[in-house]
Amino acid sequence: MNTEPNVDRWYALQLRSRWENSTATLLSGKGYQTFLPTYKIAKRVTGRSKEAQAPLFPGYLFCRFNVCDRLPVLITPGVISVVGTGRIPIPVEESEIEAIHKMVSIGMRVEPCPYLEVGQLVRIEDGALSGVEGVLTSFRGTRRIVVSISLLRRSVALEIDRSVVSPIRPRHTDVALPRVSVPSFEPVVA
């Protein structure tokens, strides 16, 4: 991994909603290399289905630039910030950009998929079990997951297609703290 600060690296930019194409055009006009991966969707226009392109990562755009000279990127209309930890931009690995580029360019059918982690609270969105919530316990292959559903303090494991499951809340906030009611006492003065 190249960690030199004065080298052009790929970064993910967080953008205003639906500004992906405009911002990519503006940054390209400034001489920056951009990458906006898209996928095909079917849109309903006046009762007919029409094929259109949509961003694979809505609200984000990849841009190659020198992090020490990021002001021209940040002042571009549509750009909110450079993705990172706190105020420190984190570069995207070249291999990840290449992998996404290959998938998109060779015509593979790609589409956005929610990021799921083992232990995360999820909801089944389709089929007879629509609305049932559970905890993701494992992955089986590339398309199936196992969701544990608590029932009478017992766990029932269900293997289901990952496309019908969506995360309920982020992994790090899935443990809710119980609310404790503390009575207030007023001192009695005699």
PDB file of N, CA and C in Angstrom, residues 10 23 32 36 41 43 52 57 64 101 105 146 167:
ATOM      1  N   TRP A  10      -7.126   7.246  -5.040  1.00  0.00           N
ATOM      2  CA  TRP A  10      -8.582   7.237  -5.174  1.00  0.00           C
ATOM      3  C   TRP A  10      -9.213   7.511  -3.813  1.00  0.00           C
ATOM      4  N   THR A  23     -21.614  16.329 -10.631  1.00  0.00           N
ATOM      5  CA  THR A  23     -20.340  16.506  -9.942  1.00  0.00           C
ATOM      6  C   THR A  23     -19.220  15.780 -10.684  1.00  0.00           C
ATOM      7  N   TYR A  32      -9.667  16.174 -13.105  1.00  0.00           N
ATOM      8  CA  TYR A  32      -9.570  15.036 -12.194  1.00  0.00           C
ATOM      9  C   TYR A  32     -10.118  13.779 -12.845  1.00  0.00           C
ATOM     10  N   LEU A  36     -17.689   6.820 -11.670  1.00  0.00           N
ATOM     11  CA  LEU A  36     -19.056   6.724 -11.186  1.00  0.00           C
ATOM     12  C   LEU A  36     -19.645   5.414 -11.697  1.00  0.00           C
ATOM     13  N   ILE A  41     -31.437   0.035 -14.516  1.00  0.00           N
ATOM     14  CA  ILE A  41     -32.698  -0.132 -13.808  1.00  0.00           C
ATOM     15  C   ILE A  41     -33.842   0.073 -14.795  1.00  0.00           C
ATOM     16  N   LYS A  43     -37.238   1.919 -15.400  1.00  0.00           N
ATOM     17  CA  LYS A  43     -38.001   3.074 -14.924  1.00  0.00           C
ATOM     18  C   LYS A  43     -39.348   3.105 -15.616  1.00  0.00           C
ATOM     19  N   ALA A  52     -32.796   2.706 -17.682  1.00  0.00           N
ATOM     20  CA  ALA A  52     -31.997   3.883 -17.324  1.00  0.00           C
ATOM     21  C   ALA A  52     -30.781   3.436 -16.517  1.00  0.00           C
ATOM     22  N   PHE A  57     -23.508   3.311  -6.118  1.00  0.00           N
ATOM     23  CA  PHE A  57     -23.363   3.809  -4.754  1.00  0.00           C
ATOM     24  C   PHE A  57     -24.004   5.197  -4.689  1.00  0.00           C
ATOM     25  N   ARG A  64      -9.818  10.586  -8.160  1.00  0.00           N
ATOM     26  CA  ARG A  64      -8.377  10.424  -7.940  1.00  0.00           C
ATOM     27  C   ARG A  64      -7.750  11.811  -7.819  1.00  0.00           C
ATOM     28  N   HIS A 101     -14.597  -1.659 -11.288  1.00  0.00           N
ATOM     29  CA  HIS A 101     -14.512  -1.268 -12.693  1.00  0.00           C
ATOM     30  C   HIS A 101     -14.672  -2.484 -13.601  1.00  0.00           C
ATOM     31  N   SER A 105     -17.668  -2.882 -16.250  1.00  0.00           N
ATOM     32  CA  SER A 105     -17.294  -2.759 -17.664  1.00  0.00           C
ATOM     33  C   SER A 105     -17.537  -4.017 -18.485  1.00  0.00           C
ATOM     34  N   VAL A 146     -28.506 -17.082   7.151  1.00  0.00           N
ATOM     35  CA  VAL A 146     -29.279 -17.709   8.210  1.00  0.00           C
ATOM     36  C   VAL A 146     -29.664 -16.625   9.201  1.00  0.00           C
ATOM     37  N   PRO A 167     -31.234  -4.528   6.618  1.00  0.00           N
ATOM     38  CA  PRO A 167     -30.801  -4.214   7.979  1.00  0.00           C
ATOM     39  C   PRO A 167     -31.786  -3.276   8.658  1.00  0.00           C
TER      40      PRO A 167
END
